[in-house]
mmCIF file of C-alpha atoms in Angstrom:
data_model
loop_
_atom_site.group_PDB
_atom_site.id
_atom_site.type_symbol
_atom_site.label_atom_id
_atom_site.label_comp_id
_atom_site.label_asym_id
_atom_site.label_seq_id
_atom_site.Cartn_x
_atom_site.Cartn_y
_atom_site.Cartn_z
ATOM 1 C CA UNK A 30 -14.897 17.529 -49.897
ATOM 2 C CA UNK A 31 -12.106 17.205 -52.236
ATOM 3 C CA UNK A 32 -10.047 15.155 -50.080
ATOM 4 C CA UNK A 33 -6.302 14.735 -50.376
ATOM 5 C CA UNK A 34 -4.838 16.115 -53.209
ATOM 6 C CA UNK A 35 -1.533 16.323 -54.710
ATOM 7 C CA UNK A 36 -0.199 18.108 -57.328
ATOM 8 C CA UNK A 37 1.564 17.824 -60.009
ATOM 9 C CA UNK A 38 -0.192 13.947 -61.298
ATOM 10 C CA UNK A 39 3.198 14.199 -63.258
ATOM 11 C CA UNK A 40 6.989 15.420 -62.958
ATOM 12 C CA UNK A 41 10.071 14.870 -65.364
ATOM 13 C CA UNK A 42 13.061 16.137 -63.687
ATOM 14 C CA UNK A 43 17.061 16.194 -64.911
ATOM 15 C CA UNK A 44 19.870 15.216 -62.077
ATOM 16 C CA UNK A 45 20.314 18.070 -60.158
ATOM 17 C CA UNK A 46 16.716 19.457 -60.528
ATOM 18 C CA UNK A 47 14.969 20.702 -57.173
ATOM 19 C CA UNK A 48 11.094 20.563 -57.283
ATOM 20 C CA UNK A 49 8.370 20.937 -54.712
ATOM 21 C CA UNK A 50 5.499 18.595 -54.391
ATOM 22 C CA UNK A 51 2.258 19.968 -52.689
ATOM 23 C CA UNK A 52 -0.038 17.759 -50.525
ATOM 24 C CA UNK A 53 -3.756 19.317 -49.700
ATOM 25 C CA UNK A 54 -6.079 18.308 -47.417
ATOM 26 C CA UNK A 55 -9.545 19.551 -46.493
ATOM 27 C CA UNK A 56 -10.563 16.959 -43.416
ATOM 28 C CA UNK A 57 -8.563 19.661 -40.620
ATOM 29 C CA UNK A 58 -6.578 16.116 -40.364
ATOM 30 C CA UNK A 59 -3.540 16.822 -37.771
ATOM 31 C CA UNK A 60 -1.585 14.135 -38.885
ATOM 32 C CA UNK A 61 -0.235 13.789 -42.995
ATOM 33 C CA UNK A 62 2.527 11.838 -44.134
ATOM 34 C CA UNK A 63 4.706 11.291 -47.301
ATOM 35 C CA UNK A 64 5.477 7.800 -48.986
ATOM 36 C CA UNK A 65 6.914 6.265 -52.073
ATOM 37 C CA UNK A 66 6.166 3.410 -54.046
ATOM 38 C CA UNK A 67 8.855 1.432 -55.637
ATOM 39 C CA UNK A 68 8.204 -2.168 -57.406
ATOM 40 C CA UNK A 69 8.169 -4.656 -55.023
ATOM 41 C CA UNK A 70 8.695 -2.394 -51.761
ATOM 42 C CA UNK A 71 5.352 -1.116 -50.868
ATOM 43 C CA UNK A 72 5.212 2.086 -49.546
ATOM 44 C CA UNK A 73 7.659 3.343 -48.025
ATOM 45 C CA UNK A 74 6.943 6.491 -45.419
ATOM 46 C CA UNK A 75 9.797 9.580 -45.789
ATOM 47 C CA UNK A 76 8.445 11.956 -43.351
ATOM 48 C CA UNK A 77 5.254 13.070 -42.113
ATOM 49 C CA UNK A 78 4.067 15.617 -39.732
ATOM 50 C CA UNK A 79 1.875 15.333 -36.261
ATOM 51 C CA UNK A 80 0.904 18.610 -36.487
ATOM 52 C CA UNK A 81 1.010 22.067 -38.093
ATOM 53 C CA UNK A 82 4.741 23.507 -37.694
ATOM 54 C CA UNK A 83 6.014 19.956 -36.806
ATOM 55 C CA UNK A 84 8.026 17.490 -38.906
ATOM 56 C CA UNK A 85 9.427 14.071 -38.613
ATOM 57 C CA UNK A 86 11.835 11.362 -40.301
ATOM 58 C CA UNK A 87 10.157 8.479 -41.813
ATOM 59 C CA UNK A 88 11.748 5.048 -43.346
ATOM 60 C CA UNK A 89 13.608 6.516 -46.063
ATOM 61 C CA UNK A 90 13.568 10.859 -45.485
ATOM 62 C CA UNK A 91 17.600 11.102 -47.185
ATOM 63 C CA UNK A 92 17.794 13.284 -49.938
ATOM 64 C CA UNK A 93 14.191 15.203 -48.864
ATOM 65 C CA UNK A 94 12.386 17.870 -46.968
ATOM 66 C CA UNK A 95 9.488 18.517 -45.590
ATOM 67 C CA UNK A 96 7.305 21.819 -44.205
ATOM 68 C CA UNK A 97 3.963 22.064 -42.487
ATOM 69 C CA UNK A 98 3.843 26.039 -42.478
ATOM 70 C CA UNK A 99 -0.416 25.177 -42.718
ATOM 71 C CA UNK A 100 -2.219 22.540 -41.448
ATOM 72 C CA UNK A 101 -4.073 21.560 -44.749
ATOM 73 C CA UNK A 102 -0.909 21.213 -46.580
ATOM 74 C CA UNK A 103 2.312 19.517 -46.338
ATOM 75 C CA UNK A 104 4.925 20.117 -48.971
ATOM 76 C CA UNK A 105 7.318 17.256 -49.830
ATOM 77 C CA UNK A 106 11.002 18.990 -51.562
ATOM 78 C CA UNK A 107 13.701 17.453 -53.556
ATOM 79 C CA UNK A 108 16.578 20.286 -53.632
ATOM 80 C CA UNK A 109 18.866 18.210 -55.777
ATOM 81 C CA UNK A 110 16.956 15.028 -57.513
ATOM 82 C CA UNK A 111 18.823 11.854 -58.712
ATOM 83 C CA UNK A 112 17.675 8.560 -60.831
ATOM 84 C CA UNK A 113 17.157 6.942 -57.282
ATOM 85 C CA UNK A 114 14.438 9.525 -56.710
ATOM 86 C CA UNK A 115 12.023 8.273 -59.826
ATOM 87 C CA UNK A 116 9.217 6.973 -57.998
ATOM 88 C CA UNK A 117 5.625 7.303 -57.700
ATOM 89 C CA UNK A 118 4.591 9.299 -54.307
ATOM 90 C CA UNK A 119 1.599 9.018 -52.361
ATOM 91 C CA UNK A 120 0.320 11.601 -49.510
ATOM 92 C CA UNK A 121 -1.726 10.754 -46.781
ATOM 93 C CA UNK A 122 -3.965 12.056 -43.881
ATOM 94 C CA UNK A 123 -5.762 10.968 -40.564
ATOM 95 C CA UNK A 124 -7.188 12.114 -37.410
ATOM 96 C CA UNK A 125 -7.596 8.821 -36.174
ATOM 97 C CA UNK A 126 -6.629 4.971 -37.000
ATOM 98 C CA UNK A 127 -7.478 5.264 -40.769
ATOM 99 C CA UNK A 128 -4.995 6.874 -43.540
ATOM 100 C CA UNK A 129 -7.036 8.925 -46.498
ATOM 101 C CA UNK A 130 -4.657 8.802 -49.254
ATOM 102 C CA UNK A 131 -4.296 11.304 -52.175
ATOM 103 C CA UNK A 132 -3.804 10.154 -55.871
ATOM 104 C CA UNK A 133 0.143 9.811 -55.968
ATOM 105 C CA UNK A 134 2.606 11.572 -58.218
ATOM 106 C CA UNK A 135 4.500 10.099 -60.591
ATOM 107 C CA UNK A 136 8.255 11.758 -60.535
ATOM 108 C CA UNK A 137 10.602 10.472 -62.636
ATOM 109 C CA UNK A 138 14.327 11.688 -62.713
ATOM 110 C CA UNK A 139 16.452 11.329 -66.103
ATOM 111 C CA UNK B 26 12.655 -1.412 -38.795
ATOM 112 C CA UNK B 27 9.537 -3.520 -38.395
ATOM 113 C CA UNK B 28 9.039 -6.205 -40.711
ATOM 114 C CA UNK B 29 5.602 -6.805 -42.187
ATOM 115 C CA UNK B 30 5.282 -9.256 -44.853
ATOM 116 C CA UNK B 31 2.693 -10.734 -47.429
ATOM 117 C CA UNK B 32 2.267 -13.552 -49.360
ATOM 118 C CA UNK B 33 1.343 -15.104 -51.937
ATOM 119 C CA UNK B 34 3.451 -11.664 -53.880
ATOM 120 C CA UNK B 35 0.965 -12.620 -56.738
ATOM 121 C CA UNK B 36 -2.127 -14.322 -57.392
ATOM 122 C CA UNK B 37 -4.074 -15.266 -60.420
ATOM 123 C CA UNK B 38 -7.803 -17.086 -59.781
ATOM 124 C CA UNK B 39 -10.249 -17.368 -61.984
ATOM 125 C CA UNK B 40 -13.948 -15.610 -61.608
ATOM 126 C CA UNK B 41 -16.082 -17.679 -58.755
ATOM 127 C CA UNK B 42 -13.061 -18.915 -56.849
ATOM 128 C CA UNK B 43 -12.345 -18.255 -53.891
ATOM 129 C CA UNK B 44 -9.209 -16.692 -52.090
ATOM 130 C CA UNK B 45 -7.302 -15.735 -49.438
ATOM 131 C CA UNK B 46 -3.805 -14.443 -48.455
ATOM 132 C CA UNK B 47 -1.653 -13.698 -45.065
ATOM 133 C CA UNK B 48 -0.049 -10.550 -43.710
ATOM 134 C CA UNK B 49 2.343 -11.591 -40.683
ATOM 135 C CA UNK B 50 3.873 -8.299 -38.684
ATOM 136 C CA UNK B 51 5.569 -8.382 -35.320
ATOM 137 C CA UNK B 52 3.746 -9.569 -32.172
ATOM 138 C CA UNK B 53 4.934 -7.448 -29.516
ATOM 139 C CA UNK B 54 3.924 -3.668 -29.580
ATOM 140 C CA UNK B 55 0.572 -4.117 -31.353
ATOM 141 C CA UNK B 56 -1.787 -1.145 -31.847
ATOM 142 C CA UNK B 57 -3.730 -1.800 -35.208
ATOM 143 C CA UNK B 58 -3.632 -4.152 -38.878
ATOM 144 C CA UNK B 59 -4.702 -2.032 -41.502
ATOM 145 C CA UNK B 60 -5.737 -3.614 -45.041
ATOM 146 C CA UNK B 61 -6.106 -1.505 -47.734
ATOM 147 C CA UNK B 62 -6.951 -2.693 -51.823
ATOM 148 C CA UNK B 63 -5.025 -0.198 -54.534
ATOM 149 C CA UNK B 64 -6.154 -0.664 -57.913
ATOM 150 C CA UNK B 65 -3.777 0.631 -60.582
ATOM 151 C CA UNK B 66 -3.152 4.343 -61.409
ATOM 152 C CA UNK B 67 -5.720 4.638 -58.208
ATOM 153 C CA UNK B 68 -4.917 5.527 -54.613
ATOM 154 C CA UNK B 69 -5.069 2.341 -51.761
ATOM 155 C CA UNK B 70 -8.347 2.613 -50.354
ATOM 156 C CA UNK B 71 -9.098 1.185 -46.919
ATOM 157 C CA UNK B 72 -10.764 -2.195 -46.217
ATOM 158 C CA UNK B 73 -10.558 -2.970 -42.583
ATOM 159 C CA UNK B 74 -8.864 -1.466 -39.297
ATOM 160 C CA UNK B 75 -8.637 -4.539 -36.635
ATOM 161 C CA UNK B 76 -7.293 -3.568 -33.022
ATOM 162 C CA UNK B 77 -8.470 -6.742 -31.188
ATOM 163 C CA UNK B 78 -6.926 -10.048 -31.170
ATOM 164 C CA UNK B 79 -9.454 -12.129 -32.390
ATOM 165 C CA UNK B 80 -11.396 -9.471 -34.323
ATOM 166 C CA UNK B 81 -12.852 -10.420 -37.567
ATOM 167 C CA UNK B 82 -14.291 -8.055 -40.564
ATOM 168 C CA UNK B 83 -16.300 -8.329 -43.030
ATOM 169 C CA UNK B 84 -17.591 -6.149 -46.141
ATOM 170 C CA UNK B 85 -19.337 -8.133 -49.057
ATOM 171 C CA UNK B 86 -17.567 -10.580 -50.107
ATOM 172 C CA UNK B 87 -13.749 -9.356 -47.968
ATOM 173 C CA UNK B 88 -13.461 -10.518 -45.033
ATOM 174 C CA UNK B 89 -10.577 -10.425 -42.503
ATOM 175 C CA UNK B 90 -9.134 -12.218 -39.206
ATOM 176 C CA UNK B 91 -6.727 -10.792 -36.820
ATOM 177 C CA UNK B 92 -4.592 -12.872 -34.636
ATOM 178 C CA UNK B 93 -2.251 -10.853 -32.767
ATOM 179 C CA UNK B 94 -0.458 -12.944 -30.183
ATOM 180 C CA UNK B 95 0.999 -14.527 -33.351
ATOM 181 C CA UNK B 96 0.986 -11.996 -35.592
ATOM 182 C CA UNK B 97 -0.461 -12.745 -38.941
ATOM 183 C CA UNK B 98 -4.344 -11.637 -40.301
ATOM 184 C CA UNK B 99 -5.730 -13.469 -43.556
ATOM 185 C CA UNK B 100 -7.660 -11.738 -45.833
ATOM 186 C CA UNK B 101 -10.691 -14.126 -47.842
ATOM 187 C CA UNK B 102 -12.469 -13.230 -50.901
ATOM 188 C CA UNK B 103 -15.637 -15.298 -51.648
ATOM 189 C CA UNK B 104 -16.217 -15.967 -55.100
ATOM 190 C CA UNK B 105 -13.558 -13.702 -56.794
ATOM 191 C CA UNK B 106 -15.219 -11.027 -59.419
ATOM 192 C CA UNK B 107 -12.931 -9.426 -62.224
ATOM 193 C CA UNK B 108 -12.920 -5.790 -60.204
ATOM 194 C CA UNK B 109 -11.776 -7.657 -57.129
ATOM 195 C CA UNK B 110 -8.347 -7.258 -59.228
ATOM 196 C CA UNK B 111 -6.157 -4.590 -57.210
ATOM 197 C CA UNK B 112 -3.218 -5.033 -54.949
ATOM 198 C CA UNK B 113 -4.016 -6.055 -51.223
ATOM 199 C CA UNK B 114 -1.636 -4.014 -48.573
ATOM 200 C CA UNK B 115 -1.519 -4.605 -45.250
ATOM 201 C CA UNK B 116 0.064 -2.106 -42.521
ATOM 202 C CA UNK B 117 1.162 -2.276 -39.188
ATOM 203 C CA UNK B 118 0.425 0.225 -36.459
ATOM 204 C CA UNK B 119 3.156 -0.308 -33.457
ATOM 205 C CA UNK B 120 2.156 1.371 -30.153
ATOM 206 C CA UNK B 121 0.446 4.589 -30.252
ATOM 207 C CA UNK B 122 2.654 6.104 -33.123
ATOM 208 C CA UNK B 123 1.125 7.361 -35.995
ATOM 209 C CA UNK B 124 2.908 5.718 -38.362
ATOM 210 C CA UNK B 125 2.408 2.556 -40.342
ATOM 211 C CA UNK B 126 4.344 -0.037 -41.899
ATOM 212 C CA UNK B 127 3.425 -1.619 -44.846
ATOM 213 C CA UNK B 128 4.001 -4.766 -46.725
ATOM 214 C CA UNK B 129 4.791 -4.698 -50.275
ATOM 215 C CA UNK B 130 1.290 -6.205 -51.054
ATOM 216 C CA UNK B 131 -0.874 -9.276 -52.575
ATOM 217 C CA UNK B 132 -1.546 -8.593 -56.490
ATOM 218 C CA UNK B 133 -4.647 -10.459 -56.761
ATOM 219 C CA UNK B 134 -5.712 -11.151 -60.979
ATOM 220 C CA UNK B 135 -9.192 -12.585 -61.210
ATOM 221 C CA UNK B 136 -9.942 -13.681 -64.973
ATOM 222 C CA UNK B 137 -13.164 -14.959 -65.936
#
């Protein structure tokens, strides 16, 4: 089992980019979610999904989207990235209490 | 938004000593503490799930205690090793959502 994966590892954008990240799981998980990780704010959850086909707003979802067309994967989009957007961003899974989390991706907007 | 905090923000200990540091999250609506340790450039990796007041954990040398009427858990590590170095995150699980909250993390640094 590969786990959660995420790709790209690495991103550099320009203002005004748009860019897709891809989550992938292989545990049939229902449940994946989307943070970032800023210095000295933890993660911070932007949307995540209870189900194939179903989406929902997390802590901080402005400025992203989401789709959960297939239950392995869960695609994170920035149509229009800014500076405020350079972060690294981590992907998660569960079925039950416990959160498998993927590598992260390191985006950074110039 | 739920409030989860951790402190020390930063620790430094040298190899042998022993440690321990506090996540405190709201005591109403309680469903789950998660602890998790992150190394660098690595993905947070899951130590403990506690659901009972009262519960306490243990793998190794980490060990946790959950104390949910007034919200806080304490994480110990018995005689810190150099690859106990990572960050220590806690998250909150309110109710039966899905979702946690996390605080922004212990960074342990054990030297020799």
């Amino acid at each position: 089992n590969a786990g959660v994966t995420q790709t790209p590892k690495f991103r550099v954008l320009k203002t005004g980019q748009s860019m897709t990240l891809l989550c992938a799981q292989d545990m049939n998980h229902e449940y994946m979610y989307w943070y970032r990780q800023d210095p000295g704010m933890g993660l911070r959850l932007i949307h995540y999904s209870v189900g194939e086909g179903t989406t929902a707003k997390g802590e901080v979802p402005d400025g992203y989207n989401v789709s959960r067309l297939k239950k392995q994967n869960f695609l994170l989009g920035l149509e229009s990235a800014a500076p405020s957007q350079t972060s690294v961003y981590f992907c998660a899974s569960s079925q039950g209490l416990e959160q498998f989390f993927g590598p992260g991706t390191r985006l950074t907007v110039l | 938004i739920l409030n989860v905090e951790q402190s020390p923000q930063s620790l430094h200990v040298q190899e042998g000593d022993s440690t321990n540091f506090t996540c405190s999250f709201p005591s109403s609506n309680f469903y789950a503490l998660h602890w998790y340790r992150w190394e660098t450039a690595k993905s947070p990796e899951a130590l403990f799930v506690m659901t009972l007041n009262g519960d306490e954990k243990k793998k190794g040398r980490i060990s946790a205690t959950l104390n949910t009427k007034e919200g806080y858990s304490y994480l110990y590590i018995k005689g810190s090793q150099p690859e106990d170095s990572a960050t220590y995150l806690c998250a909150f699980r309110a109710g039966t959502a899905s979702k946690l909250t996390f605080g922004t993390g212990t960074r342990l640094q054990v030297t020799l």
